[in-house]
Coordinates of C-alpha atoms in Angstrom, one line a residue:
M1163 CA 11.4 -39.0 -25.0
S1164 CA 9.8 -35.5 -24.7
V1165 CA 9.5 -33.8 -21.4
C1166 CA 7.1 -31.2 -22.7
P1167 CA 3.4 -31.9 -22.1
K1168 CA 1.1 -32.5 -25.0
S1169 CA -1.0 -29.6 -26.0
N1170 CA -4.2 -31.2 -24.5
D1171 CA -2.4 -32.0 -21.2
H1172 CA -2.0 -28.4 -19.9
E1173 CA -4.0 -25.2 -19.8
T1174 CA -3.2 -22.5 -22.3
I1175 CA -2.4 -19.0 -21.0
S1176 CA -2.6 -16.0 -23.3
V1177 CA 0.6 -14.1 -23.9
G1178 CA 0.7 -11.2 -21.5
T1179 CA -1.4 -12.9 -18.8
P1180 CA 0.3 -13.0 -15.5
L1181 CA 0.7 -16.6 -14.2
G1182 CA -1.8 -17.5 -11.6
T1183 CA -4.2 -14.8 -12.6
H1184 CA -5.8 -16.2 -15.7
T1185 CA -9.6 -16.8 -15.7
N1186 CA -12.2 -17.8 -18.2
S1187 CA -14.3 -14.8 -17.4
I1188 CA -13.9 -11.1 -17.7
I1189 CA -13.0 -9.3 -14.5
P1190 CA -15.8 -6.9 -13.6
T1191 CA -14.9 -3.2 -13.8
M1192 CA -14.0 -1.8 -10.4
E1193 CA -14.3 1.8 -9.4
T1194 CA -11.9 4.0 -11.2
A1195 CA -8.2 4.2 -10.2
M1196 CA -8.7 7.8 -9.1
Q1197 CA -11.7 6.9 -7.0
Q1198 CA -9.7 4.1 -5.4
I1199 CA -6.8 6.4 -4.5
E1200 CA -9.3 8.7 -2.8
T1201 CA -11.0 5.8 -1.0
L1202 CA -7.5 4.8 0.3
G1203 CA -7.2 8.4 1.8
L1204 CA -4.4 9.2 -0.7
S1205 CA -4.0 11.8 -3.4
L1206 CA -1.7 12.4 -6.3
A1207 CA 0.3 15.5 -5.9
C1208 CA 1.9 17.4 -8.8
P1209 CA 4.6 15.0 -10.2
P1210 CA 8.1 15.7 -9.0
A1211 CA 10.3 17.5 -11.4
P1212 CA 13.3 15.6 -12.8
V1213 CA 16.4 16.1 -10.8
A1214 CA 18.7 15.7 -13.8
N1215 CA 18.7 15.4 -17.6
Y1216 CA 15.8 13.0 -18.4
V1217 CA 12.1 13.0 -19.0
P1218 CA 9.7 11.8 -16.2
A1219 CA 7.8 9.4 -18.5
M1220 CA 7.8 8.0 -22.0
I1221 CA 4.9 6.5 -24.0
C1222 CA 5.5 4.0 -26.8
G1223 CA 2.4 2.6 -28.3
N1224 CA 0.3 1.4 -25.4
T1225 CA 3.2 1.2 -22.9
L1226 CA 4.0 4.0 -20.4
I1227 CA 7.3 3.8 -18.6
T1228 CA 8.2 6.2 -15.8
S1229 CA 11.7 7.3 -14.8
G1230 CA 12.8 6.3 -11.4
Q1231 CA 10.8 8.1 -8.7
I1232 CA 12.3 8.9 -5.3
P1233 CA 10.2 9.6 -2.1
L1234 CA 9.6 13.3 -2.7
K1235 CA 6.5 15.1 -1.4
D1236 CA 6.0 18.8 -1.9
G1237 CA 9.5 19.1 -3.0
Q1238 CA 11.0 17.5 0.1
L1239 CA 12.9 14.2 0.3
L1240 CA 11.0 12.3 3.0
Y1241 CA 13.3 9.3 3.4
K1242 CA 17.1 9.5 3.1
G1243 CA 19.8 7.0 3.8
E1244 CA 20.3 3.2 3.9
V1245 CA 18.2 0.5 5.4
P1246 CA 18.4 -0.4 8.2
S1247 CA 21.2 1.9 9.6
C1248 CA 19.5 5.1 8.7
Q1249 CA 15.9 4.1 8.0
S1250 CA 13.7 1.4 9.7
M1251 CA 12.1 -1.3 7.6
E1252 CA 8.7 0.4 8.2
D1253 CA 10.0 3.7 7.0
A1254 CA 11.6 2.1 3.9
V1255 CA 8.2 0.4 3.1
S1256 CA 6.6 3.9 3.4
A1257 CA 9.3 5.3 1.2
A1258 CA 8.5 2.7 -1.5
K1259 CA 4.8 3.5 -1.2
Q1260 CA 5.5 7.2 -1.7
C1261 CA 7.7 6.4 -4.7
G1262 CA 4.8 4.4 -6.1
L1263 CA 2.4 7.4 -5.6
N1264 CA 4.9 9.6 -7.4
A1265 CA 5.1 7.1 -10.3
L1266 CA 1.3 7.3 -10.6
A1267 CA 1.5 11.1 -10.5
V1268 CA 4.0 11.1 -13.3
A1269 CA 1.9 8.6 -15.3
A1270 CA -1.2 10.8 -14.7
A1271 CA 0.7 13.9 -16.0
A1272 CA 1.8 12.0 -19.1
L1273 CA -1.9 10.9 -19.7
D1274 CA -3.3 14.4 -19.3
G1275 CA -4.4 13.7 -15.8
D1276 CA -6.3 10.5 -16.6
I1277 CA -4.8 7.4 -14.9
N1278 CA -7.9 5.5 -15.7
R1279 CA -6.3 5.1 -19.2
I1280 CA -4.0 2.6 -17.5
K1281 CA -5.1 -0.9 -18.2
R1282 CA -2.6 -2.7 -15.9
V1283 CA 0.7 -2.5 -14.1
L1284 CA 3.3 -4.5 -16.0
Q1285 CA 6.4 -4.1 -13.9
L1286 CA 8.0 -2.3 -11.0
R1287 CA 11.7 -1.9 -10.6
V1288 CA 12.6 -1.1 -7.0
F1289 CA 16.0 0.0 -5.9
I1290 CA 16.8 0.2 -2.1
A1291 CA 19.7 2.0 -0.6
A1292 CA 20.8 -0.8 1.8
D1293 CA 23.6 -1.6 4.2
A1294 CA 25.8 -4.6 3.3
G1295 CA 24.2 -7.8 4.3
F1296 CA 20.6 -6.4 4.2
E1297 CA 18.2 -9.1 2.9
G1298 CA 14.8 -7.4 3.2
H1299 CA 14.6 -6.0 -0.3
S1300 CA 11.3 -7.8 -1.2
T1301 CA 9.6 -6.5 2.0
V1302 CA 10.6 -2.9 1.2
A1303 CA 9.5 -3.3 -2.4
D1304 CA 6.1 -4.5 -1.2
G1305 CA 5.3 -0.9 -0.2
A1306 CA 5.0 0.0 -3.9
S1307 CA 3.6 -3.4 -5.0
H1308 CA 0.8 -3.3 -2.4
L1309 CA -0.2 0.2 -3.5
M1310 CA -0.5 -0.8 -7.2
V1311 CA -2.8 -3.8 -6.2
E1312 CA -4.8 -1.6 -3.9
V1313 CA -5.4 1.0 -6.7
F1314 CA -5.8 -1.4 -9.7
G1315 CA -7.0 -4.6 -8.1
E1316 CA -6.0 -7.7 -10.1
H1317 CA -4.7 -5.4 -12.8
G1318 CA -2.2 -4.1 -10.3
K1319 CA -0.4 -7.4 -10.1
H1320 CA 3.0 -7.1 -11.9
T1321 CA 6.4 -8.5 -12.4
R1322 CA 9.1 -6.9 -10.2
I1323 CA 12.7 -6.6 -9.4
A1324 CA 14.0 -5.5 -6.0
V1325 CA 17.7 -4.8 -5.7
G1326 CA 20.0 -3.2 -3.2
S1327 CA 22.2 -0.2 -4.0
S1328 CA 25.0 1.5 -2.2
G1329 CA 23.4 4.8 -3.0
L1330 CA 20.5 6.5 -4.8
P1331 CA 19.8 10.0 -6.2
L1332 CA 19.9 12.7 -3.6
G1333 CA 20.6 10.0 -1.0
A1334 CA 17.1 8.6 -1.2
T1335 CA 16.2 5.4 0.6
V1336 CA 14.2 4.0 -2.3
E1337 CA 13.7 4.6 -6.0
V1338 CA 10.8 3.0 -8.1
E1339 CA 10.4 2.8 -11.9
A1340 CA 7.0 1.7 -13.2
M1341 CA 5.8 0.2 -16.5
F1342 CA 2.1 0.4 -17.4
E1343 CA 0.0 -1.0 -20.2
L1344 CA -2.6 1.5 -21.5
H1345 CA -6.0 0.7 -22.7
E1346 CA -5.3 2.4 -26.1
P1347 CA -2.1 3.2 -27.8
V1348 CA -1.2 6.9 -27.7
S1349 CA -0.6 8.4 -31.1
A1350 CA 2.2 10.9 -31.7

């Protein structure tokens, strides 16, 4: 006895389509990602320089992956220490959002300033410096996740991991790595 549905008993979803977001129509083009960032009252600063021996981003075909971004702004670490003993939940969510902005800035730099070349957000990996017993990782990670959806709309929905850590680079509260799909592959 088979437990798998017959092919005509279920809906087919294309490979690469996030579950729960498939439609039979093409999503209308929204304003550009940069326009949306400005509409939100945000801006992309110069991307933070790496703090060790790595590159800020790498492109392979039509996938762009950023290195982990910590909540730096204008060269200053905005949020340092564990949640909740050193940083409140609200500050940790803000830290995740800043990390997401930095990931977008790094992506923009890798794409010659044009984040409109990003087709969709594929995945975020969010690391939270947390005290033992902390269970609010998903809430903190939502700071970066909400930003991506605000900027890219339906194309900002992504897979994600959110994990606790006993420490992050420079003592940061949050670190975010992003993976984006590009509209066109980048040739070497």
